[in-house]
Amino acid sequence: DGMGLVISGLTKSLAKYNFDVICGIDARGFIFGALLANKYKKPFVPIRKKGKLPFETISQSYQLEYGEAEVEIHKDAIIAGQKVLIVDDLIATGGTAVAGVQLIRRLGGQVECCSFVIGLTELQGIVALKELEINVEVLVSY
């Protein structure tokens, strides 16, 4: 029942957006992203931690509190001009989401919105995305 409520809430918050592809961020973004992709009948594209994807990729590094990490996407996952929805469970500092936006843009895609189940507002990740002129939707903020 809880998952149904989350997907219903995400769907309502996304009604004003038009997108062609749904990207989920490793790993819990895969759960929500895949369910939304099924609901909307749209392709699902994973944005994964470095070294996890089986085909040719591009990568983007980002800062962590304790160092640096990288995420990757398949080179052929996004067609130039496609409108993309990025989904994850949580937005905190925004490093992974910002890296995902940068990957989509490098492939010529347009990020229509980043959608999160939970937002930790004090950690400024939402602000970081808005500075990139990205629409952000969050179901629950703390």
mmCIF file of N, CA and C in Angstrom:
data_model
loop_
_atom_site.group_PDB
_atom_site.id
_atom_site.type_symbol
_atom_site.label_atom_id
_atom_site.label_comp_id
_atom_site.label_asym_id
_atom_site.label_seq_id
_atom_site.Cartn_x
_atom_site.Cartn_y
_atom_site.Cartn_z
ATOM 1 N N ASP A 1 0.821 -1.202 0.000
ATOM 2 C CA ASP A 1 0.000 0.000 0.000
ATOM 3 C C ASP A 1 0.863 1.264 0.000
ATOM 4 N N GLY A 2 1.956 1.210 0.770
ATOM 5 C CA GLY A 2 2.850 2.363 0.832
ATOM 6 C C GLY A 2 3.458 2.698 -0.514
ATOM 7 N N MET A 3 3.897 1.677 -1.240
ATOM 8 C CA MET A 3 4.483 1.929 -2.555
ATOM 9 C C MET A 3 3.446 2.527 -3.502
ATOM 10 N N GLY A 4 2.218 2.052 -3.405
ATOM 11 C CA GLY A 4 1.148 2.611 -4.231
ATOM 12 C C GLY A 4 0.936 4.088 -3.951
ATOM 13 N N LEU A 5 0.988 4.464 -2.681
ATOM 14 C CA LEU A 5 0.843 5.876 -2.304
ATOM 15 C C LEU A 5 1.994 6.724 -2.845
ATOM 16 N N VAL A 6 3.207 6.186 -2.782
ATOM 17 C CA VAL A 6 4.372 6.920 -3.290
ATOM 18 C C VAL A 6 4.246 7.128 -4.796
ATOM 19 N N ILE A 7 3.936 6.070 -5.536
ATOM 20 C CA ILE A 7 3.835 6.189 -6.996
ATOM 21 C C ILE A 7 2.685 7.121 -7.371
ATOM 22 N N SER A 8 1.577 7.045 -6.654
ATOM 23 C CA SER A 8 0.461 7.953 -6.897
ATOM 24 C C SER A 8 0.878 9.403 -6.650
ATOM 25 N N GLY A 9 1.603 9.638 -5.560
ATOM 26 C CA GLY A 9 2.076 10.983 -5.245
ATOM 27 C C GLY A 9 3.051 11.509 -6.281
ATOM 28 N N LEU A 10 3.989 10.657 -6.689
ATOM 29 C CA LEU A 10 4.945 11.062 -7.733
ATOM 30 C C LEU A 10 4.211 11.381 -9.026
ATOM 31 N N THR A 11 3.269 10.538 -9.403
ATOM 32 C CA THR A 11 2.510 10.733 -10.643
ATOM 33 C C THR A 11 1.771 12.068 -10.615
ATOM 34 N N LYS A 12 1.113 12.384 -9.512
ATOM 35 C CA LYS A 12 0.403 13.667 -9.393
ATOM 36 C C LYS A 12 1.364 14.843 -9.528
ATOM 37 N N SER A 13 2.536 14.735 -8.902
ATOM 38 C CA SER A 13 3.493 15.846 -8.948
ATOM 39 C C SER A 13 4.118 16.016 -10.330
ATOM 40 N N LEU A 14 4.069 14.977 -11.152
ATOM 41 C CA LEU A 14 4.686 15.025 -12.479
ATOM 42 C C LEU A 14 3.710 15.350 -13.600
ATOM 43 N N ALA A 15 2.442 15.556 -13.263
ATOM 44 C CA ALA A 15 1.399 15.754 -14.282
ATOM 45 C C ALA A 15 1.691 16.931 -15.211
ATOM 46 N N LYS A 16 2.392 17.944 -14.735
ATOM 47 C CA LYS A 16 2.645 19.141 -15.551
ATOM 48 C C LYS A 16 3.873 19.023 -16.450
ATOM 49 N N TYR A 17 4.561 17.890 -16.398
ATOM 50 C CA TYR A 17 5.786 17.716 -17.181
ATOM 51 C C TYR A 17 5.567 16.768 -18.352
ATOM 52 N N ASN A 18 6.331 17.015 -19.407
ATOM 53 C CA ASN A 18 6.319 16.161 -20.580
ATOM 54 C C ASN A 18 7.724 15.573 -20.733
ATOM 55 N N PHE A 19 7.842 14.251 -20.723
ATOM 56 C CA PHE A 19 9.157 13.627 -20.834
ATOM 57 C C PHE A 19 9.068 12.376 -21.695
ATOM 58 N N ASP A 20 10.216 12.019 -22.293
ATOM 59 C CA ASP A 20 10.313 10.868 -23.196
ATOM 60 C C ASP A 20 10.949 9.663 -22.532
ATOM 61 N N VAL A 21 11.827 9.911 -21.567
ATOM 62 C CA VAL A 21 12.652 8.874 -20.942
ATOM 63 C C VAL A 21 12.697 9.120 -19.444
ATOM 64 N N ILE A 22 12.757 8.026 -18.677
ATOM 65 C CA ILE A 22 12.907 8.132 -17.228
ATOM 66 C C ILE A 22 14.240 7.515 -16.829
ATOM 67 N N CYS A 23 15.075 8.305 -16.150
ATOM 68 C CA CYS A 23 16.353 7.821 -15.633
ATOM 69 C C CYS A 23 16.240 7.643 -14.127
ATOM 70 N N GLY A 24 16.695 6.501 -13.627
ATOM 71 C CA GLY A 24 16.746 6.249 -12.201
ATOM 72 C C GLY A 24 18.187 6.209 -11.734
ATOM 73 N N ILE A 25 18.441 6.838 -10.594
ATOM 74 C CA ILE A 25 19.802 6.901 -10.056
ATOM 75 C C ILE A 25 20.041 5.698 -9.142
ATOM 76 N N ASP A 26 21.194 5.085 -9.305
ATOM 77 C CA ASP A 26 21.640 3.905 -8.558
ATOM 78 C C ASP A 26 21.530 4.162 -7.059
ATOM 79 N N ALA A 27 20.892 3.335 -6.330
ATOM 80 C CA ALA A 27 20.189 2.123 -6.705
ATOM 81 C C ALA A 27 18.697 2.227 -6.413
ATOM 82 N N ARG A 28 18.308 2.974 -5.379
ATOM 83 C CA ARG A 28 16.876 3.024 -5.055
ATOM 84 C C ARG A 28 16.078 3.802 -6.081
ATOM 85 N N GLY A 29 16.714 4.660 -6.855
ATOM 86 C CA GLY A 29 16.027 5.340 -7.949
ATOM 87 C C GLY A 29 15.567 4.365 -9.016
ATOM 88 N N PHE A 30 16.211 3.187 -9.064
ATOM 89 C CA PHE A 30 15.783 2.154 -10.014
ATOM 90 C C PHE A 30 14.384 1.664 -9.675
ATOM 91 N N ILE A 31 14.091 1.539 -8.404
ATOM 92 C CA ILE A 31 12.788 1.022 -7.976
ATOM 93 C C ILE A 31 11.687 1.977 -8.413
ATOM 94 N N PHE A 32 11.801 3.236 -8.003
ATOM 95 C CA PHE A 32 10.768 4.213 -8.325
ATOM 96 C C PHE A 32 10.756 4.548 -9.815
ATOM 97 N N GLY A 33 11.930 4.664 -10.408
ATOM 98 C CA GLY A 33 12.014 4.973 -11.836
ATOM 99 C C GLY A 33 11.412 3.892 -12.704
ATOM 100 N N ALA A 34 11.682 2.628 -12.385
ATOM 101 C CA ALA A 34 11.139 1.529 -13.180
ATOM 102 C C ALA A 34 9.622 1.458 -13.051
ATOM 103 N N LEU A 35 9.109 1.671 -11.849
ATOM 104 C CA LEU A 35 7.653 1.668 -11.668
ATOM 105 C C LEU A 35 6.996 2.814 -12.438
ATOM 106 N N LEU A 36 7.606 3.992 -12.414
ATOM 107 C CA LEU A 36 7.069 5.113 -13.182
ATOM 108 C C LEU A 36 7.175 4.869 -14.688
ATOM 109 N N ALA A 37 8.289 4.293 -15.125
ATOM 110 C CA ALA A 37 8.446 3.990 -16.550
ATOM 111 C C ALA A 37 7.359 3.024 -17.012
ATOM 112 N N ASN A 38 7.065 2.037 -16.197
ATOM 113 C CA ASN A 38 5.997 1.098 -16.531
ATOM 114 C C ASN A 38 4.645 1.813 -16.581
ATOM 115 N N LYS A 39 4.386 2.651 -15.609
ATOM 116 C CA LYS A 39 3.110 3.375 -15.544
ATOM 117 C C LYS A 39 2.928 4.293 -16.754
ATOM 118 N N TYR A 40 3.978 5.016 -17.121
ATOM 119 C CA TYR A 40 3.908 5.965 -18.238
ATOM 120 C C TYR A 40 4.204 5.332 -19.600
ATOM 121 N N LYS A 41 4.622 4.062 -19.608
ATOM 122 C CA LYS A 41 4.999 3.371 -20.855
ATOM 123 C C LYS A 41 6.146 4.105 -21.553
ATOM 124 N N LYS A 42 7.153 4.447 -20.760
ATOM 125 C CA LYS A 42 8.343 5.159 -21.249
ATOM 126 C C LYS A 42 9.571 4.281 -21.010
ATOM 127 N N PRO A 43 10.628 4.482 -21.793
ATOM 128 C CA PRO A 43 11.870 3.738 -21.550
ATOM 129 C C PRO A 43 12.489 4.120 -20.204
ATOM 130 N N PHE A 44 13.150 3.148 -19.594
ATOM 131 C CA PHE A 44 13.878 3.372 -18.343
ATOM 132 C C PHE A 44 15.364 3.263 -18.613
ATOM 133 N N VAL A 45 16.133 4.219 -18.099
ATOM 134 C CA VAL A 45 17.585 4.250 -18.274
ATOM 135 C C VAL A 45 18.236 4.349 -16.894
ATOM 136 N N PRO A 46 19.137 3.422 -16.558
ATOM 137 C CA PRO A 46 19.838 3.514 -15.273
ATOM 138 C C PRO A 46 21.037 4.460 -15.334
ATOM 139 N N ILE A 47 21.211 5.224 -14.278
ATOM 140 C CA ILE A 47 22.447 5.978 -14.042
ATOM 141 C C ILE A 47 23.110 5.248 -12.888
ATOM 142 N N ARG A 48 24.273 4.634 -13.177
ATOM 143 C CA ARG A 48 24.869 3.703 -12.220
ATOM 144 C C ARG A 48 26.205 4.176 -11.698
ATOM 145 N N LYS A 49 26.588 3.574 -10.585
ATOM 146 C CA LYS A 49 27.933 3.780 -10.065
ATOM 147 C C LYS A 49 28.936 3.253 -11.075
ATOM 148 N N LYS A 50 30.107 3.856 -11.077
ATOM 149 C CA LYS A 50 31.149 3.517 -12.052
ATOM 150 C C LYS A 50 31.452 2.016 -12.066
ATOM 151 N N GLY A 51 31.552 1.474 -13.281
ATOM 152 C CA GLY A 51 31.952 0.092 -13.469
ATOM 153 C C GLY A 51 30.833 -0.928 -13.443
ATOM 154 N N LYS A 52 29.590 -0.499 -13.352
ATOM 155 C CA LYS A 52 28.470 -1.429 -13.240
ATOM 156 C C LYS A 52 27.731 -1.676 -14.556
ATOM 157 N N LEU A 53 27.869 -0.778 -15.534
ATOM 158 C CA LEU A 53 27.140 -0.922 -16.796
ATOM 159 C C LEU A 53 27.955 -1.732 -17.801
ATOM 160 N N PRO A 54 27.299 -2.570 -18.604
ATOM 161 C CA PRO A 54 28.018 -3.514 -19.465
ATOM 162 C C PRO A 54 28.462 -2.974 -20.818
ATOM 163 N N PHE A 55 28.035 -1.791 -21.235
ATOM 164 C CA PHE A 55 28.345 -1.302 -22.575
ATOM 165 C C PHE A 55 29.184 -0.037 -22.466
ATOM 166 N N GLU A 56 29.417 0.628 -23.603
ATOM 167 C CA GLU A 56 30.204 1.858 -23.593
ATOM 168 C C GLU A 56 29.466 2.953 -22.833
ATOM 169 N N THR A 57 30.195 3.644 -21.963
ATOM 170 C CA THR A 57 29.591 4.643 -21.088
ATOM 171 C C THR A 57 30.335 5.966 -21.139
ATOM 172 N N ILE A 58 29.672 6.978 -20.604
ATOM 173 C CA ILE A 58 30.365 8.214 -20.239
ATOM 174 C C ILE A 58 30.184 8.341 -18.731
ATOM 175 N N SER A 59 31.115 9.020 -18.081
ATOM 176 C CA SER A 59 31.039 9.128 -16.626
ATOM 177 C C SER A 59 31.134 10.584 -16.195
ATOM 178 N N GLN A 60 30.665 10.811 -14.975
ATOM 179 C CA GLN A 60 30.702 12.138 -14.379
ATOM 180 C C GLN A 60 31.079 11.985 -12.917
ATOM 181 N N SER A 61 32.090 12.707 -12.484
ATOM 182 C CA SER A 61 32.480 12.647 -11.076
ATOM 183 C C SER A 61 31.730 13.713 -10.292
ATOM 184 N N TYR A 62 31.640 13.491 -8.989
ATOM 185 C CA TYR A 62 31.012 14.449 -8.086
ATOM 186 C C TYR A 62 31.639 14.296 -6.716
ATOM 187 N N GLN A 63 31.483 15.329 -5.895
ATOM 188 C CA GLN A 63 32.100 15.357 -4.579
ATOM 189 C C GLN A 63 31.203 14.721 -3.520
ATOM 190 N N LEU A 64 31.803 13.949 -2.668
ATOM 191 C CA LEU A 64 31.165 13.413 -1.474
ATOM 192 C C LEU A 64 31.745 14.136 -0.268
ATOM 193 N N GLU A 65 31.120 13.962 0.879
ATOM 194 C CA GLU A 65 31.662 14.556 2.104
ATOM 195 C C GLU A 65 33.077 14.053 2.370
ATOM 196 N N TYR A 66 33.351 12.826 1.979
ATOM 197 C CA TYR A 66 34.601 12.154 2.321
ATOM 198 C C TYR A 66 35.454 11.825 1.102
ATOM 199 N N GLY A 67 35.175 12.417 -0.039
ATOM 200 C CA GLY A 67 35.974 12.131 -1.227
ATOM 201 C C GLY A 67 35.223 12.421 -2.501
ATOM 202 N N GLU A 68 35.426 11.550 -3.478
ATOM 203 C CA GLU A 68 34.834 11.731 -4.804
ATOM 204 C C GLU A 68 34.261 10.409 -5.285
ATOM 205 N N ALA A 69 33.220 10.472 -6.096
ATOM 206 C CA ALA A 69 32.620 9.279 -6.691
ATOM 207 C C ALA A 69 32.284 9.591 -8.149
ATOM 208 N N GLU A 70 31.881 8.565 -8.887
ATOM 209 C CA GLU A 70 31.497 8.731 -10.286
ATOM 210 C C GLU A 70 30.247 7.937 -10.578
ATOM 211 N N VAL A 71 29.436 8.480 -11.476
ATOM 212 C CA VAL A 71 28.302 7.753 -12.021
ATOM 213 C C VAL A 71 28.454 7.690 -13.536
ATOM 214 N N GLU A 72 27.778 6.703 -14.120
ATOM 215 C CA GLU A 72 27.892 6.484 -15.556
ATOM 216 C C GLU A 72 26.520 6.253 -16.176
ATOM 217 N N ILE A 73 26.473 6.473 -17.486
ATOM 218 C CA ILE A 73 25.297 6.178 -18.292
ATOM 219 C C ILE A 73 25.795 5.629 -19.622
ATOM 220 N N HIS A 74 25.012 4.756 -20.233
ATOM 221 C CA HIS A 74 25.387 4.257 -21.552
ATOM 222 C C HIS A 74 25.418 5.406 -22.558
ATOM 223 N N LYS A 75 26.413 5.385 -23.448
ATOM 224 C CA LYS A 75 26.581 6.446 -24.447
ATOM 225 C C LYS A 75 25.360 6.598 -25.348
ATOM 226 N N ASP A 76 24.665 5.501 -25.587
ATOM 227 C CA ASP A 76 23.526 5.530 -26.508
ATOM 228 C C ASP A 76 22.169 5.550 -25.791
ATOM 229 N N ALA A 77 22.153 5.860 -24.505
ATOM 230 C CA ALA A 77 20.919 5.774 -23.714
ATOM 231 C C ALA A 77 19.951 6.919 -23.978
ATOM 232 N N ILE A 78 20.479 8.072 -24.322
ATOM 233 C CA ILE A 78 19.660 9.267 -24.545
ATOM 234 C C ILE A 78 19.950 9.783 -25.952
ATOM 235 N N ILE A 79 18.885 10.070 -26.681
ATOM 236 C CA ILE A 79 19.008 10.663 -28.014
ATOM 237 C C ILE A 79 18.935 12.176 -27.853
ATOM 238 N N ALA A 80 19.806 12.886 -28.560
ATOM 239 C CA ALA A 80 19.814 14.347 -28.469
ATOM 240 C C ALA A 80 18.401 14.888 -28.666
ATOM 241 N N GLY A 81 18.009 15.796 -27.771
ATOM 242 C CA GLY A 81 16.696 16.407 -27.836
ATOM 243 C C GLY A 81 15.633 15.726 -26.983
ATOM 244 N N GLN A 82 15.910 14.513 -26.509
ATOM 245 C CA GLN A 82 14.924 13.842 -25.664
ATOM 246 C C GLN A 82 14.754 14.570 -24.342
ATOM 247 N N LYS A 83 13.505 14.568 -23.860
ATOM 248 C CA LYS A 83 13.183 15.155 -22.570
ATOM 249 C C LYS A 83 13.241 14.054 -21.522
ATOM 250 N N VAL A 84 13.944 14.334 -20.423
ATOM 251 C CA VAL A 84 14.272 13.305 -19.442
ATOM 252 C C VAL A 84 13.747 13.681 -18.056
ATOM 253 N N LEU A 85 13.213 12.677 -17.374
ATOM 254 C CA LEU A 85 12.852 12.763 -15.966
ATOM 255 C C LEU A 85 13.888 11.962 -15.192
ATOM 256 N N ILE A 86 14.504 12.560 -14.190
ATOM 257 C CA ILE A 86 15.444 11.853 -13.318
ATOM 258 C C ILE A 86 14.730 11.577 -11.995
ATOM 259 N N VAL A 87 14.834 10.329 -11.524
ATOM 260 C CA VAL A 87 14.132 9.905 -10.311
ATOM 261 C C VAL A 87 15.118 9.292 -9.323
ATOM 262 N N ASP A 88 14.947 9.628 -8.043
ATOM 263 C CA ASP A 88 15.693 8.979 -6.971
ATOM 264 C C ASP A 88 14.842 9.009 -5.708
ATOM 265 N N ASP A 89 15.265 8.253 -4.730
ATOM 266 C CA ASP A 89 14.496 8.196 -3.489
ATOM 267 C C ASP A 89 14.729 9.410 -2.612
ATOM 268 N N LEU A 90 15.957 9.970 -2.645
ATOM 269 C CA LEU A 90 16.344 10.995 -1.674
ATOM 270 C C LEU A 90 17.244 12.028 -2.317
ATOM 271 N N ILE A 91 17.001 13.291 -1.998
ATOM 272 C CA ILE A 91 17.922 14.360 -2.376
ATOM 273 C C ILE A 91 18.486 14.945 -1.086
ATOM 274 N N ALA A 92 19.804 14.891 -0.975
ATOM 275 C CA ALA A 92 20.489 15.434 0.207
ATOM 276 C C ALA A 92 21.362 16.592 -0.272
ATOM 277 N N THR A 93 22.652 16.356 -0.482
ATOM 278 C CA THR A 93 23.539 17.414 -0.958
ATOM 279 C C THR A 93 23.396 17.660 -2.454
ATOM 280 N N GLY A 94 22.833 16.694 -3.172
ATOM 281 C CA GLY A 94 22.573 16.862 -4.595
ATOM 282 C C GLY A 94 23.685 16.420 -5.519
ATOM 283 N N GLY A 95 24.794 15.929 -4.983
ATOM 284 C CA GLY A 95 25.931 15.563 -5.829
ATOM 285 C C GLY A 95 25.596 14.558 -6.909
ATOM 286 N N THR A 96 24.912 13.493 -6.552
ATOM 287 C CA THR A 96 24.584 12.458 -7.529
ATOM 288 C C THR A 96 23.581 12.977 -8.547
ATOM 289 N N ALA A 97 22.575 13.708 -8.093
ATOM 290 C CA ALA A 97 21.565 14.242 -9.009
ATOM 291 C C ALA A 97 22.182 15.248 -9.984
ATOM 292 N N VAL A 98 23.028 16.126 -9.489
ATOM 293 C CA VAL A 98 23.698 17.097 -10.362
ATOM 294 C C VAL A 98 24.565 16.363 -11.387
ATOM 295 N N ALA A 99 25.279 15.324 -10.963
ATOM 296 C CA ALA A 99 26.085 14.531 -11.903
ATOM 297 C C ALA A 99 25.182 13.882 -12.954
ATOM 298 N N GLY A 100 24.013 13.403 -12.549
ATOM 299 C CA GLY A 100 23.062 12.829 -13.500
ATOM 300 C C GLY A 100 22.595 13.855 -14.520
ATOM 301 N N VAL A 101 22.290 15.054 -14.067
ATOM 302 C CA VAL A 101 21.898 16.136 -14.977
ATOM 303 C C VAL A 101 23.017 16.409 -15.969
ATOM 304 N N GLN A 102 24.253 16.461 -15.489
ATOM 305 C CA GLN A 102 25.387 16.735 -16.368
ATOM 306 C C GLN A 102 25.554 15.637 -17.413
ATOM 307 N N LEU A 103 25.354 14.382 -17.024
ATOM 308 C CA LEU A 103 25.434 13.281 -17.987
ATOM 309 C C LEU A 103 24.372 13.420 -19.074
ATOM 310 N N ILE A 104 23.138 13.687 -18.672
ATOM 311 C CA ILE A 104 22.042 13.837 -19.634
ATOM 312 C C ILE A 104 22.348 14.974 -20.600
ATOM 313 N N ARG A 105 22.803 16.077 -20.082
ATOM 314 C CA ARG A 105 23.123 17.230 -20.930
ATOM 315 C C ARG A 105 24.269 16.924 -21.880
ATOM 316 N N ARG A 106 25.261 16.184 -21.426
ATOM 317 C CA ARG A 106 26.385 15.825 -22.301
ATOM 318 C C ARG A 106 25.933 14.961 -23.469
ATOM 319 N N LEU A 107 24.877 14.189 -23.274
ATOM 320 C CA LEU A 107 24.333 13.354 -24.351
ATOM 321 C C LEU A 107 23.323 14.111 -25.211
ATOM 322 N N GLY A 108 23.075 15.362 -24.893
ATOM 323 C CA GLY A 108 22.158 16.180 -25.681
ATOM 324 C C GLY A 108 20.719 16.131 -25.212
ATOM 325 N N GLY A 109 20.474 15.501 -24.074
ATOM 326 C CA GLY A 109 19.127 15.441 -23.527
ATOM 327 C C GLY A 109 18.789 16.686 -22.738
ATOM 328 N N GLN A 110 17.492 16.863 -22.514
ATOM 329 C CA GLN A 110 16.989 17.998 -21.740
ATOM 330 C C GLN A 110 16.302 17.455 -20.497
ATOM 331 N N VAL A 111 16.795 17.823 -19.336
ATOM 332 C CA VAL A 111 16.189 17.360 -18.090
ATOM 333 C C VAL A 111 14.966 18.226 -17.798
ATOM 334 N N GLU A 112 13.799 17.600 -17.848
ATOM 335 C CA GLU A 112 12.546 18.296 -17.579
ATOM 336 C C GLU A 112 12.318 18.479 -16.087
ATOM 337 N N CYS A 113 12.731 17.472 -15.306
ATOM 338 C CA CYS A 113 12.468 17.507 -13.876
ATOM 339 C C CYS A 113 13.311 16.451 -13.182
ATOM 340 N N CYS A 114 13.659 16.720 -11.934
ATOM 341 C CA CYS A 114 14.216 15.713 -11.038
ATOM 342 C C CYS A 114 13.176 15.494 -9.949
ATOM 343 N N SER A 115 12.817 14.235 -9.726
ATOM 344 C CA SER A 115 11.756 13.892 -8.787
ATOM 345 C C SER A 115 12.310 12.998 -7.679
ATOM 346 N N PHE A 116 11.956 13.340 -6.439
ATOM 347 C CA PHE A 116 12.457 12.611 -5.276
ATOM 348 C C PHE A 116 11.307 12.306 -4.321
ATOM 349 N N VAL A 117 11.416 11.197 -3.645
ATOM 350 C CA VAL A 117 10.434 10.863 -2.623
ATOM 351 C C VAL A 117 10.674 11.736 -1.393
ATOM 352 N N ILE A 118 11.937 11.887 -0.987
ATOM 353 C CA ILE A 118 12.296 12.628 0.221
ATOM 354 C C ILE A 118 13.343 13.693 -0.107
ATOM 355 N N GLY A 119 13.185 14.862 0.472
ATOM 356 C CA GLY A 119 14.175 15.924 0.331
ATOM 357 C C GLY A 119 14.657 16.373 1.694
ATOM 358 N N LEU A 120 15.972 16.376 1.874
ATOM 359 C CA LEU A 120 16.581 16.893 3.107
ATOM 360 C C LEU A 120 16.997 18.339 2.824
ATOM 361 N N THR A 121 16.120 19.262 3.136
ATOM 362 C CA THR A 121 16.286 20.652 2.692
ATOM 363 C C THR A 121 17.525 21.345 3.244
ATOM 364 N N GLU A 122 17.929 21.035 4.460
ATOM 365 C CA GLU A 122 19.091 21.700 5.051
ATOM 366 C C GLU A 122 20.388 21.417 4.303
ATOM 367 N N LEU A 123 20.423 20.329 3.526
ATOM 368 C CA LEU A 123 21.659 19.948 2.844
ATOM 369 C C LEU A 123 21.808 20.569 1.459
ATOM 370 N N GLN A 124 20.824 21.373 1.031
ATOM 371 C CA GLN A 124 20.934 22.263 -0.127
ATOM 372 C C GLN A 124 20.992 21.586 -1.505
ATOM 373 N N GLY A 125 20.675 20.303 -1.609
ATOM 374 C CA GLY A 125 20.681 19.644 -2.921
ATOM 375 C C GLY A 125 19.642 20.208 -3.868
ATOM 376 N N ILE A 126 18.477 20.551 -3.335
ATOM 377 C CA ILE A 126 17.423 21.139 -4.166
ATOM 378 C C ILE A 126 17.894 22.476 -4.723
ATOM 379 N N VAL A 127 18.568 23.251 -3.897
ATOM 380 C CA VAL A 127 19.109 24.543 -4.335
ATOM 381 C C VAL A 127 20.126 24.330 -5.451
ATOM 382 N N ALA A 128 20.986 23.335 -5.309
ATOM 383 C CA ALA A 128 22.002 23.057 -6.339
ATOM 384 C C ALA A 128 21.357 22.731 -7.678
ATOM 385 N N LEU A 129 20.272 21.964 -7.665
ATOM 386 C CA LEU A 129 19.572 21.642 -8.917
ATOM 387 C C LEU A 129 18.882 22.871 -9.500
ATOM 388 N N LYS A 130 18.273 23.669 -8.661
ATOM 389 C CA LYS A 130 17.588 24.866 -9.155
ATOM 390 C C LYS A 130 18.569 25.872 -9.735
ATOM 391 N N GLU A 131 19.804 25.893 -9.213
ATOM 392 C CA GLU A 131 20.841 26.762 -9.781
ATOM 393 C C GLU A 131 21.184 26.337 -11.208
ATOM 394 N N LEU A 132 20.942 25.067 -11.538
ATOM 395 C CA LEU A 132 21.142 24.554 -12.900
ATOM 396 C C LEU A 132 19.876 24.712 -13.744
ATOM 397 N N GLU A 133 18.885 25.437 -13.197
ATOM 398 C CA GLU A 133 17.598 25.669 -13.847
ATOM 399 C C GLU A 133 16.842 24.366 -14.093
ATOM 400 N N ILE A 134 16.852 23.492 -13.077
ATOM 401 C CA ILE A 134 16.156 22.218 -13.127
ATOM 402 C C ILE A 134 14.911 22.304 -12.248
ATOM 403 N N ASN A 135 13.777 21.849 -12.788
ATOM 404 C CA ASN A 135 12.558 21.710 -11.988
ATOM 405 C C ASN A 135 12.760 20.566 -11.006
ATOM 406 N N VAL A 136 12.308 20.756 -9.775
ATOM 407 C CA VAL A 136 12.466 19.733 -8.739
ATOM 408 C C VAL A 136 11.110 19.475 -8.091
ATOM 409 N N GLU A 137 10.780 18.196 -7.954
ATOM 410 C CA GLU A 137 9.572 17.783 -7.254
ATOM 411 C C GLU A 137 9.979 16.846 -6.113
ATOM 412 N N VAL A 138 9.464 17.111 -4.921
ATOM 413 C CA VAL A 138 9.761 16.310 -3.727
ATOM 414 C C VAL A 138 8.442 16.016 -3.022
ATOM 415 N N LEU A 139 8.213 14.744 -2.690
ATOM 416 C CA LEU A 139 6.974 14.394 -1.997
ATOM 417 C C LEU A 139 6.977 14.827 -0.536
ATOM 418 N N VAL A 140 8.086 14.568 0.169
ATOM 419 C CA VAL A 140 8.177 14.862 1.594
ATOM 420 C C VAL A 140 9.506 15.551 1.869
ATOM 421 N N SER A 141 9.456 16.697 2.530
ATOM 422 C CA SER A 141 10.681 17.431 2.869
ATOM 423 C C SER A 141 10.894 17.428 4.379
ATOM 424 N N TYR A 142 12.157 17.322 4.748
ATOM 425 C CA TYR A 142 12.553 17.378 6.167
ATOM 426 C C TYR A 142 13.620 18.423 6.335
#
